[in-house]
C-alpha atoms as a printed R data frame, in Angstrom:
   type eleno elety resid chain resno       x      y       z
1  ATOM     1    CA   UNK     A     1   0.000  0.000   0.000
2  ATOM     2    CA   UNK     A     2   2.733  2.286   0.708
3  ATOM     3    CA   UNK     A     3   4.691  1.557  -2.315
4  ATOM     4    CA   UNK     A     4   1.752  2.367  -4.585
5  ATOM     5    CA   UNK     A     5   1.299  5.618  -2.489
6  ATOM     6    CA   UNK     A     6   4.832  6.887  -3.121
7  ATOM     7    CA   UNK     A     7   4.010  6.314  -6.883
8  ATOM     8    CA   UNK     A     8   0.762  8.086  -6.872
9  ATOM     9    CA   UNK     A     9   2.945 10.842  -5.684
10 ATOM    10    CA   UNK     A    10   5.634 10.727  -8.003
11 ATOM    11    CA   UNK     A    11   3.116 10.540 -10.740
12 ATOM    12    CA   UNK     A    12   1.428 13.564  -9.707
13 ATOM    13    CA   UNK     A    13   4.876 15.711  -8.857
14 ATOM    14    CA   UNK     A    14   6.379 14.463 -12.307
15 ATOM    15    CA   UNK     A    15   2.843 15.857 -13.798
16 ATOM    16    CA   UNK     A    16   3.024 19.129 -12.086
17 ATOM    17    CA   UNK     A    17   6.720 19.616 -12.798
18 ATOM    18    CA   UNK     A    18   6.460 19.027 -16.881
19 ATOM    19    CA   UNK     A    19   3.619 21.037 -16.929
20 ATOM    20    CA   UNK     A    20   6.023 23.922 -15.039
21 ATOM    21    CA   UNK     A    21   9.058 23.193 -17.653
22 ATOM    22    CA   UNK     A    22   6.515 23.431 -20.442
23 ATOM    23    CA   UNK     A    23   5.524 26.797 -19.145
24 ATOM    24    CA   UNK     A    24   8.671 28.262 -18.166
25 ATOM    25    CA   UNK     A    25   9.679 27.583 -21.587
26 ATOM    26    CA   UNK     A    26   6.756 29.699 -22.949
27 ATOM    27    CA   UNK     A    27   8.016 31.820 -21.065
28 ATOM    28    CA   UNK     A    28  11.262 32.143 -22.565
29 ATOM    29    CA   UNK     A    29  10.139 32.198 -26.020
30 ATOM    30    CA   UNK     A    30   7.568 34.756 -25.408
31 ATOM    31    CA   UNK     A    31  10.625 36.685 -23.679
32 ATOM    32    CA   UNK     A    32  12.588 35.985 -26.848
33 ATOM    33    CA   UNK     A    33  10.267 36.719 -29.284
34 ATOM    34    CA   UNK     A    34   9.745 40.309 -27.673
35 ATOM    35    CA   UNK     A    35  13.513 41.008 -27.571
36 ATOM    36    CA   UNK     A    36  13.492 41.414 -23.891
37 ATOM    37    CA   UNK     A    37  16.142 38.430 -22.605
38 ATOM    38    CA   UNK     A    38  15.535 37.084 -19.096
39 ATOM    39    CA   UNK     A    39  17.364 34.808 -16.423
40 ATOM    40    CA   UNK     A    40  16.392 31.159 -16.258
41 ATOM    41    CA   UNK     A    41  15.311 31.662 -12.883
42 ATOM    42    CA   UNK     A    42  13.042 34.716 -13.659
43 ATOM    43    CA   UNK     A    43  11.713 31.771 -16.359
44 ATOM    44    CA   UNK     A    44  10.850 29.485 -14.140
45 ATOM    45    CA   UNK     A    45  10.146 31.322 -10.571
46 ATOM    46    CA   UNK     A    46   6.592 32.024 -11.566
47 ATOM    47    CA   UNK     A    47   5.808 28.141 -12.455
48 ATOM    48    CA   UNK     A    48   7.607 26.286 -10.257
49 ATOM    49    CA   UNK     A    49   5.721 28.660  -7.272
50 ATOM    50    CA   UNK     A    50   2.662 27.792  -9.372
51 ATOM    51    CA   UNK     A    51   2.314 24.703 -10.290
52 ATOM    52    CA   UNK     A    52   3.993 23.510  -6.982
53 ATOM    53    CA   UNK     A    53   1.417 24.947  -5.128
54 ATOM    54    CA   UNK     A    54  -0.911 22.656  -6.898
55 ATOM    55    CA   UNK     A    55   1.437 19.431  -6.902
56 ATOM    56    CA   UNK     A    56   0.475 20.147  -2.769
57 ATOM    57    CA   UNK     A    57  -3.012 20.873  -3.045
58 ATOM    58    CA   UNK     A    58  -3.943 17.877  -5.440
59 ATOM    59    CA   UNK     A    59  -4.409 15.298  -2.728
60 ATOM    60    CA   UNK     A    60  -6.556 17.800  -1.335
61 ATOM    61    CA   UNK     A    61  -8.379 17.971  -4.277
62 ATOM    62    CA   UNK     A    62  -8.861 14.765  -4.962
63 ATOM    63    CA   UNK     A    63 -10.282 13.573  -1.443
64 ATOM    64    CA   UNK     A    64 -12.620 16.369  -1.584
65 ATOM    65    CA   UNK     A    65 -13.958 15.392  -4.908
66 ATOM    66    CA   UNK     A    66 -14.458 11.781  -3.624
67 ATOM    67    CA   UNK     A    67 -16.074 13.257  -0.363
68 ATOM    68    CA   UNK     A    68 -18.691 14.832  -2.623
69 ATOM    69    CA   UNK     A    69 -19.090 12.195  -4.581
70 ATOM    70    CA   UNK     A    70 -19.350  9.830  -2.204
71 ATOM    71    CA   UNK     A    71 -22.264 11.651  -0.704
72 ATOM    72    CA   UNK     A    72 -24.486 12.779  -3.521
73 ATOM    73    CA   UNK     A    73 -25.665 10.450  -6.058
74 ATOM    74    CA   UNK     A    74 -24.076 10.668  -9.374
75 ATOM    75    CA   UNK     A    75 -26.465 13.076 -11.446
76 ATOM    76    CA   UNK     A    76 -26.447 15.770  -8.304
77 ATOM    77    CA   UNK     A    77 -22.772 15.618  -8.648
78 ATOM    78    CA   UNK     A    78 -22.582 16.136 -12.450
79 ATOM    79    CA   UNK     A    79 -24.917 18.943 -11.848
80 ATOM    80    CA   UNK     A    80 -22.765 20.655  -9.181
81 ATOM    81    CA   UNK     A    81 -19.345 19.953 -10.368
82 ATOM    82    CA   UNK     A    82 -19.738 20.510 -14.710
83 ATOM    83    CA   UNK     A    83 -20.350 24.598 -14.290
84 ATOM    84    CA   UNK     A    84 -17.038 24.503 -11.847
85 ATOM    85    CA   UNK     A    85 -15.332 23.111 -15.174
């Protein structure tokens, strides 16, 4: 159980993290493209804050979801949860 835990967790930081590279590097281009260079770390302090903050909050997330959904039958939750989206 542990073991599959750890995974879950790795899946969801190596998520979080390629979706901050893949940002940072719009960044850069965007930086590029407007002729204004920038540091790496100017690139990538704005998604790594960012989409770390949500690597945390996703287990959160999650067990609220299944909270709700646990509790409400499945058209109720549909209801509730598609405008959110």
């Amino acid at each position: 159980m542990l073991e599959r835990r750890w995974f879950r967790w790795m899946l969801i930081l190596a998520f979080w993290t390629l979706l901050a590279v893949f940002f940072a590097s719009q960044n850069a281009m965007t930086a590029a493209y407007r002729q204004r260079p920038i540091t790496w770390r100017q690139t990538l302090v704005f998604p790594a804050i960012n989409y770390g903050l949500w690597a945390l909050l996703t287990p959160l997330v999650r067990e609220t979801m299944q909270t709700i959904e646990r509790r409400l039958d499945r058209q109720c939750f549909c209801a509730l949860t598609a405008p959110s989206s």
